[in-house]
Structure formats: C-alpha cells, structure tokens
Tab-separated table of C-alpha atoms in Angstrom:
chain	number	residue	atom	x	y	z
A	14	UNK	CA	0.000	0.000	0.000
A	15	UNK	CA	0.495	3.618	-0.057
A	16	UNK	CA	1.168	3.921	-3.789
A	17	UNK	CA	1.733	8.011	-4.985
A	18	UNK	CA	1.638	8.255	-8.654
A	19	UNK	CA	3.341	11.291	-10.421
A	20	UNK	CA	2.220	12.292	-13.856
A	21	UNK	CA	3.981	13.183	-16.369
A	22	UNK	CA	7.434	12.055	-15.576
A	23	UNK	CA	9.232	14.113	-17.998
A	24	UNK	CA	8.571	17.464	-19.509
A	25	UNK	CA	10.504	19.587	-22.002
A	26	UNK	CA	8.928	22.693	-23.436
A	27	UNK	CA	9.873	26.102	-24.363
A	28	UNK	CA	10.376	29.130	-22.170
A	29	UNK	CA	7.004	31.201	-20.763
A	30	UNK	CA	4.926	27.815	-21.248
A	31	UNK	CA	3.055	27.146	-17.895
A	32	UNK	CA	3.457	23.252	-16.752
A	33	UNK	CA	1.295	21.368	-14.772
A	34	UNK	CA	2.225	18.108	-12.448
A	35	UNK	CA	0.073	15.917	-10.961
A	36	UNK	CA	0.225	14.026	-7.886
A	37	UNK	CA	-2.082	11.089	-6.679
A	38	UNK	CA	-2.345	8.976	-4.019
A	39	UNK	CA	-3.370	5.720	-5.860
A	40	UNK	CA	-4.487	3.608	-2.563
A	41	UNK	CA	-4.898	6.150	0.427
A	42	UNK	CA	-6.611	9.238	1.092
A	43	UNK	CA	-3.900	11.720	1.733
A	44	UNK	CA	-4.511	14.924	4.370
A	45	UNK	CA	-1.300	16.669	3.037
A	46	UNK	CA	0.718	16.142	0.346
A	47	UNK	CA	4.645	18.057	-0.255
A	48	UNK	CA	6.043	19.298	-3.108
A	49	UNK	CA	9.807	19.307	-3.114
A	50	UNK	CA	12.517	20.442	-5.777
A	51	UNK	CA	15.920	18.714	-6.184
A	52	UNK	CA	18.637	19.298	-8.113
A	53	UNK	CA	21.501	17.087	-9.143
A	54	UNK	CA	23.202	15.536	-6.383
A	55	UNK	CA	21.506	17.272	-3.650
A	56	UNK	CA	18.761	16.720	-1.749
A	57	UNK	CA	15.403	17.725	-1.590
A	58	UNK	CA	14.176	21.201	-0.829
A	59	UNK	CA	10.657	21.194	0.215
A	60	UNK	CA	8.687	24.040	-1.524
A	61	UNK	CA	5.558	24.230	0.259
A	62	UNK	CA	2.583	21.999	2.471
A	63	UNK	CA	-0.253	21.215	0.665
A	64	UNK	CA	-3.566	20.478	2.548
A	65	UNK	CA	-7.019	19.681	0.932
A	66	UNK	CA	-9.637	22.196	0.743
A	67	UNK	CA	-7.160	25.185	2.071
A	68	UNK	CA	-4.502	26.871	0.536
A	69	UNK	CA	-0.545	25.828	0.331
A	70	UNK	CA	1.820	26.679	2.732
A	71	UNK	CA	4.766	28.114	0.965
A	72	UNK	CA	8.802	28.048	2.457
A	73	UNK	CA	10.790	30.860	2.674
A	74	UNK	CA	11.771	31.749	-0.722
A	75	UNK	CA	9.257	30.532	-3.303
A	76	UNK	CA	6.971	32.182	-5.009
A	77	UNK	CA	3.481	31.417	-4.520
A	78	UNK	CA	2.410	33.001	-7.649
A	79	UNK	CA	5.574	31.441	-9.828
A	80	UNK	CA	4.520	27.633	-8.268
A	81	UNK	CA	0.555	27.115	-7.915
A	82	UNK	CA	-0.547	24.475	-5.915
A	83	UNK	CA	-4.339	23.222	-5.738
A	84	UNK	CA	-5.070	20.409	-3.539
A	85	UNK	CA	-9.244	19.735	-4.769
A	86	UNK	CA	-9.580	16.540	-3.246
A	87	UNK	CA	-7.705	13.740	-0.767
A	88	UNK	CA	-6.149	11.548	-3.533
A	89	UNK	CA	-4.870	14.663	-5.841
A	90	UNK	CA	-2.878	17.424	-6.179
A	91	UNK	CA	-1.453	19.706	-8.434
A	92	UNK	CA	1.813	21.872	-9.162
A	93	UNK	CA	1.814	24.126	-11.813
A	94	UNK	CA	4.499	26.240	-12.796
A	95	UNK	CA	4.032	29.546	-14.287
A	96	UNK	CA	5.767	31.286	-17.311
A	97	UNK	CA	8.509	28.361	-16.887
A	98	UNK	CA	11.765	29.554	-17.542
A	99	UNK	CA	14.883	27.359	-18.028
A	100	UNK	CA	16.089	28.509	-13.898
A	101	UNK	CA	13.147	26.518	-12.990
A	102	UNK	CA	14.613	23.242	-15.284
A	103	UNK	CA	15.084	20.935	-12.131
A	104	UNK	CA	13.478	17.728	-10.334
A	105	UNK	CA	9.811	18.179	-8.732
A	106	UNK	CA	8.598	15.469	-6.587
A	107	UNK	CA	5.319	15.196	-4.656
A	108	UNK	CA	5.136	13.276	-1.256
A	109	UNK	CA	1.572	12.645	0.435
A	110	UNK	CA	0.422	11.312	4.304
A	111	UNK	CA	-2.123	8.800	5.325
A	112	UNK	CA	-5.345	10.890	6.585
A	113	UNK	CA	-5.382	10.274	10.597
A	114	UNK	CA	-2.524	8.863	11.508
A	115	UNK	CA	1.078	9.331	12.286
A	116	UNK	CA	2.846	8.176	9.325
A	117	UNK	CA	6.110	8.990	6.742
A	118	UNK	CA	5.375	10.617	3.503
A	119	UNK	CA	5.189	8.663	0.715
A	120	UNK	CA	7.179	9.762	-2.262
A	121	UNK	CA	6.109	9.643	-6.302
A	122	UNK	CA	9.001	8.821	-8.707
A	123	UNK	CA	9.418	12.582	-9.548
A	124	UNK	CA	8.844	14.802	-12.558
A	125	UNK	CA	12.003	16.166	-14.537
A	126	UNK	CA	11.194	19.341	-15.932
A	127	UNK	CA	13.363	20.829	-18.455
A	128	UNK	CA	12.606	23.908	-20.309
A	129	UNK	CA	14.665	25.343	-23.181
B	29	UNK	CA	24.874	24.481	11.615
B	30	UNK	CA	22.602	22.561	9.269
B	31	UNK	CA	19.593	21.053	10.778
B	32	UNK	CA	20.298	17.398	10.000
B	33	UNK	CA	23.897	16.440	8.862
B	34	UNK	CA	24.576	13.712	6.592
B	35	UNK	CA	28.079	12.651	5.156
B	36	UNK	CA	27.352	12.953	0.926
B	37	UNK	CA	30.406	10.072	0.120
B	38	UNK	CA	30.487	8.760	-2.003
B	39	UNK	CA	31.073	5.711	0.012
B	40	UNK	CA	32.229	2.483	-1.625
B	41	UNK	CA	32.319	-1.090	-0.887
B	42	UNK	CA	32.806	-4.644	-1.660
B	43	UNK	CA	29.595	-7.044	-2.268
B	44	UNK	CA	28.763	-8.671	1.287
B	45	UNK	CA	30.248	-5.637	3.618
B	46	UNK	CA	28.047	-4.071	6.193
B	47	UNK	CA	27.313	-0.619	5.262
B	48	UNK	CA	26.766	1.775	8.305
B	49	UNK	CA	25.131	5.246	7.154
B	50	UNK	CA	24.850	8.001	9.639
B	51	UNK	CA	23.214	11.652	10.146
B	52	UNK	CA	23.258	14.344	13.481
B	53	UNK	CA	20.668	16.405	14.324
B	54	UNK	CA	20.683	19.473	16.040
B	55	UNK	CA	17.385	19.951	17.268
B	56	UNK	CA	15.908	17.963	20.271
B	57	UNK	CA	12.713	18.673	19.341
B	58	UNK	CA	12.846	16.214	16.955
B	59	UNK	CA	10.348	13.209	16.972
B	60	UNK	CA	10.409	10.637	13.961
B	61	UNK	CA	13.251	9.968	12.140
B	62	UNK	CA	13.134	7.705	8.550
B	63	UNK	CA	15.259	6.440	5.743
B	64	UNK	CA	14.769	6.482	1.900
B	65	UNK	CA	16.365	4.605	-0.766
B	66	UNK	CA	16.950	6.936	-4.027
B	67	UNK	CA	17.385	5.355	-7.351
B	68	UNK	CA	18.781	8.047	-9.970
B	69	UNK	CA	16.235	9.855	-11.154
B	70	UNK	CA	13.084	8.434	-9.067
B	71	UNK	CA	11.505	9.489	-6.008
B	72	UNK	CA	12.483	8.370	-2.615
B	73	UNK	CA	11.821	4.884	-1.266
B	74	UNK	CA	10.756	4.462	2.760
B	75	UNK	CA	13.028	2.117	3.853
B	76	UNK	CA	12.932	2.090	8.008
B	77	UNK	CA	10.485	4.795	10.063
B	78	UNK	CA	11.088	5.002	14.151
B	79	UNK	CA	9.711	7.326	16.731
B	80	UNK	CA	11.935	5.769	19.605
B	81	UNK	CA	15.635	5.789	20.829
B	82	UNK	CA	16.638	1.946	19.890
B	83	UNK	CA	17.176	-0.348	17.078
B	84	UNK	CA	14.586	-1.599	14.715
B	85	UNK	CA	15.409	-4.390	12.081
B	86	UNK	CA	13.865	-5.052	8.694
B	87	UNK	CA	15.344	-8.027	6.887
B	88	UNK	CA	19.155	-6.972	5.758
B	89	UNK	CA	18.198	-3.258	7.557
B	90	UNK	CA	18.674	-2.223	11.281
B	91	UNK	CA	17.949	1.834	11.888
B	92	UNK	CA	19.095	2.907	15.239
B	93	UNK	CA	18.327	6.111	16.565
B	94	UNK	CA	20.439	7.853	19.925
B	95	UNK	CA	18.230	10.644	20.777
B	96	UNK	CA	20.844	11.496	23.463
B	97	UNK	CA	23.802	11.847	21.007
B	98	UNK	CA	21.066	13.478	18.238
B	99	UNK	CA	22.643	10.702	16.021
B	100	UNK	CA	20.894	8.280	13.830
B	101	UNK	CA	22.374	5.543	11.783
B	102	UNK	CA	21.306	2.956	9.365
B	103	UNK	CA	22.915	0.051	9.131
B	104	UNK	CA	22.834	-2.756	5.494
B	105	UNK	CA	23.866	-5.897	6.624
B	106	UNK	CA	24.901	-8.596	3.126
B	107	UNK	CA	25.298	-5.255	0.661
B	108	UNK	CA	24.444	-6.541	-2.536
B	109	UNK	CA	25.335	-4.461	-5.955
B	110	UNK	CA	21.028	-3.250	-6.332
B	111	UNK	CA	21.744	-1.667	-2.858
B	112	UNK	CA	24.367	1.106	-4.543
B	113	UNK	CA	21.919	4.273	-3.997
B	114	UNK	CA	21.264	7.216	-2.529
B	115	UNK	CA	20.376	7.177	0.650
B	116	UNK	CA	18.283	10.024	2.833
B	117	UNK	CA	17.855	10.451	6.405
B	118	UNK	CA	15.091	12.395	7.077
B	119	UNK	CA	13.745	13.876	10.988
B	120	UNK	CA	10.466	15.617	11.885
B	121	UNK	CA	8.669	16.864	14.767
B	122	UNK	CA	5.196	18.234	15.901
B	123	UNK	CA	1.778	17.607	13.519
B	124	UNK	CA	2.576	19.058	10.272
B	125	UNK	CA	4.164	16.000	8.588
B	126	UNK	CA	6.975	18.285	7.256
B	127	UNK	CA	10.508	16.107	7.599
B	128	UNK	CA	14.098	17.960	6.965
B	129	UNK	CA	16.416	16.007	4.998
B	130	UNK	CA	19.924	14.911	5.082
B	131	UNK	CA	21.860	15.690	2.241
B	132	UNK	CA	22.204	12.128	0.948
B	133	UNK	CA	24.837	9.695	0.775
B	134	UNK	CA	26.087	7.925	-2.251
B	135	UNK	CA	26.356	4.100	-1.896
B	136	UNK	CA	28.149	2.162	-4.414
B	137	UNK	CA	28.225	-1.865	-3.567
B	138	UNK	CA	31.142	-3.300	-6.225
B	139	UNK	CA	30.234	-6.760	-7.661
C-alpha cells in the first residue's frame, strides 16, 4: 500500500509555457501532500505543504504566484508552474500522508522538468 | 549548523560488507526519524520509520536512533550491488508532517 503516482514524468517545453504536475495517491486518502525540488546531487528542498480544501503553505523563498498548488480533493494534487523559464529546469517530486494517523510521507518517482 | 547532517560520500564497498550510514541532528525537538532509498532519477523509497531511541530491524536493515547523542544511523547488513543508492535520512517533529532532509549519501556496492 500507499502507492503516490506522479504524472507526467518528464517534460521539455519552451520558455514562458506554464506546466502542470500531478500528484495522486493511488491507494490512500492523503490529508497533506509536499512538493519538493531537487537538483543534481543534492537533496530535496521542500517548496511548500499542501492540505485539501485550504490553501498551500509556501517556504521561505518561493513564489506562490511562480509555483501554484491546488489540492481539490484527498487523492490529488497539483503543481503548476508559471511562465517556466529554463532557472526553474530541475526535479519536482510530490510526497503525500495517510489521513489520521502518524505516518512517513510517501514519495512519487518525480517529474524532470526541463525547459529550453 | 545545518539542521540534519549527513556525510554525501560517495562511500564504496565490496559485495557482502556491512554498510553503516549516519546523520546528526541538532534539534531535540525532533520526533520521527526515517530512511529512503533513491534510485537516480526516481523518487524516494521508505526504507525504516522510528519514533523511539533503539534499534529496529527489517530483513538486511537495522535503523538505530540515539536521541541522546542526536545521532541516527542505518545500518545494510549482506550489501548486494542493487543496494548502490542514494540514501536520505530524514527527521520531523510536531503535527505538520513536514521532515528535513539529510543531504544524501552515495552508496556504491562493487560486484
């Protein structure tokens, strides 16, 4: 159990296209899902809380209106990044929680976004 | 000071070895602390989850946590070659689900 599917897994488009990532929780109903951003040999950088039915809680640092996030319902939510330009080329991943109870996040397989 | 340290390796070794991966925290606050497996390119993998000071073993994995010491460690036991990874501690506290991450360590496991 606690499958989270990421969709698509690879995008490359042209500069001031907006993008748009999915994340679902396949088996679980999620209360909060993350959406991190990792570059190359680092390690994740969590970009802001996402909780259904309220808005996203956005780190220090990212801009709300640059990185939508829309959480509509317990098994989905969605990323999408504005006017991409190729600074924003990197590795998005989306992370999700069990509803009610204590446990780790979950991790999709990640969404490589390049733009040219 | 970082939150969470983690030695990046790359760390190599020899099919068979016991691999012992290890991250410090600074923060005392801290309540749950986890393991992923990263493949290149795909998302992280929950290996081992503990809220407690103490060992806990699955299969060829033992995570042992020292809340005294702020230390963690995970620990591979029979390293085979599909073990070479990347490997993330990762701590959190209080109701928010949000976890801090180590920076990673590289595993290679040589044939």
């Amino acid at each position: 159990g606690a499958v989270v599917s990421q969709h698509p897994s690879r995008v490359i488009c042209k500069s001031g296209t907006s993008v748009k990532i999915e994340c679902r929780s396949l088996d679980f109903q999620a209360t909060t899902m993350f959406w991190y951003r990792q570059f190359p040999k680092q390690s994740l950088m969590l970009m802001a809380t996402s909780n259904e039915g309220s808005k996203a809680t956005y780190e220090q640092g990212v801009e709300k209106d640059k990185f939508l996030i829309n959480h509509a319902s317990l098994t989905l939510s969605t990323l999408t990044v504005t006017s991409a330009h190729p600074e924003d080329s990197s590795f998005y991943i989306c992370s999700a929680i069990k509803v009610g109870s204590n446990q780790p996040q979950h991790f999709g397989d990640g969404t490589r976004l390049s733009i040219l | 000071q970082k939150e969470v340290e983690q030695d990046p390796g790359p760390l190599s070794v020899p099919e068979g070895a016991i691999v012992s991966l290890n991250c410090t925290y600074s923060n005392s606050a801290f309540q749950y602390f986890m393991w992923y497996r990263q493949y290149s390119r795909k998302g992280p993998e929950l290996l081992m989850y503990t809220y407690s000071s103490g060992n806990k073993e699955d299969g060829r994995f033992t995570a042992q946590v020292d809340k005294s010491s702020k230390y963690i460690s995970l620990f591979i036991r029979d390293s085979q070659p599909s073990d070479s990874a990347t490997y993330l501690c990762a701590i959190g506290s209080g109701n928010t689900g949000k976890l801090i991450f180590g920076q990673g360590t590289t595993l290679q496991v040589k044939p």
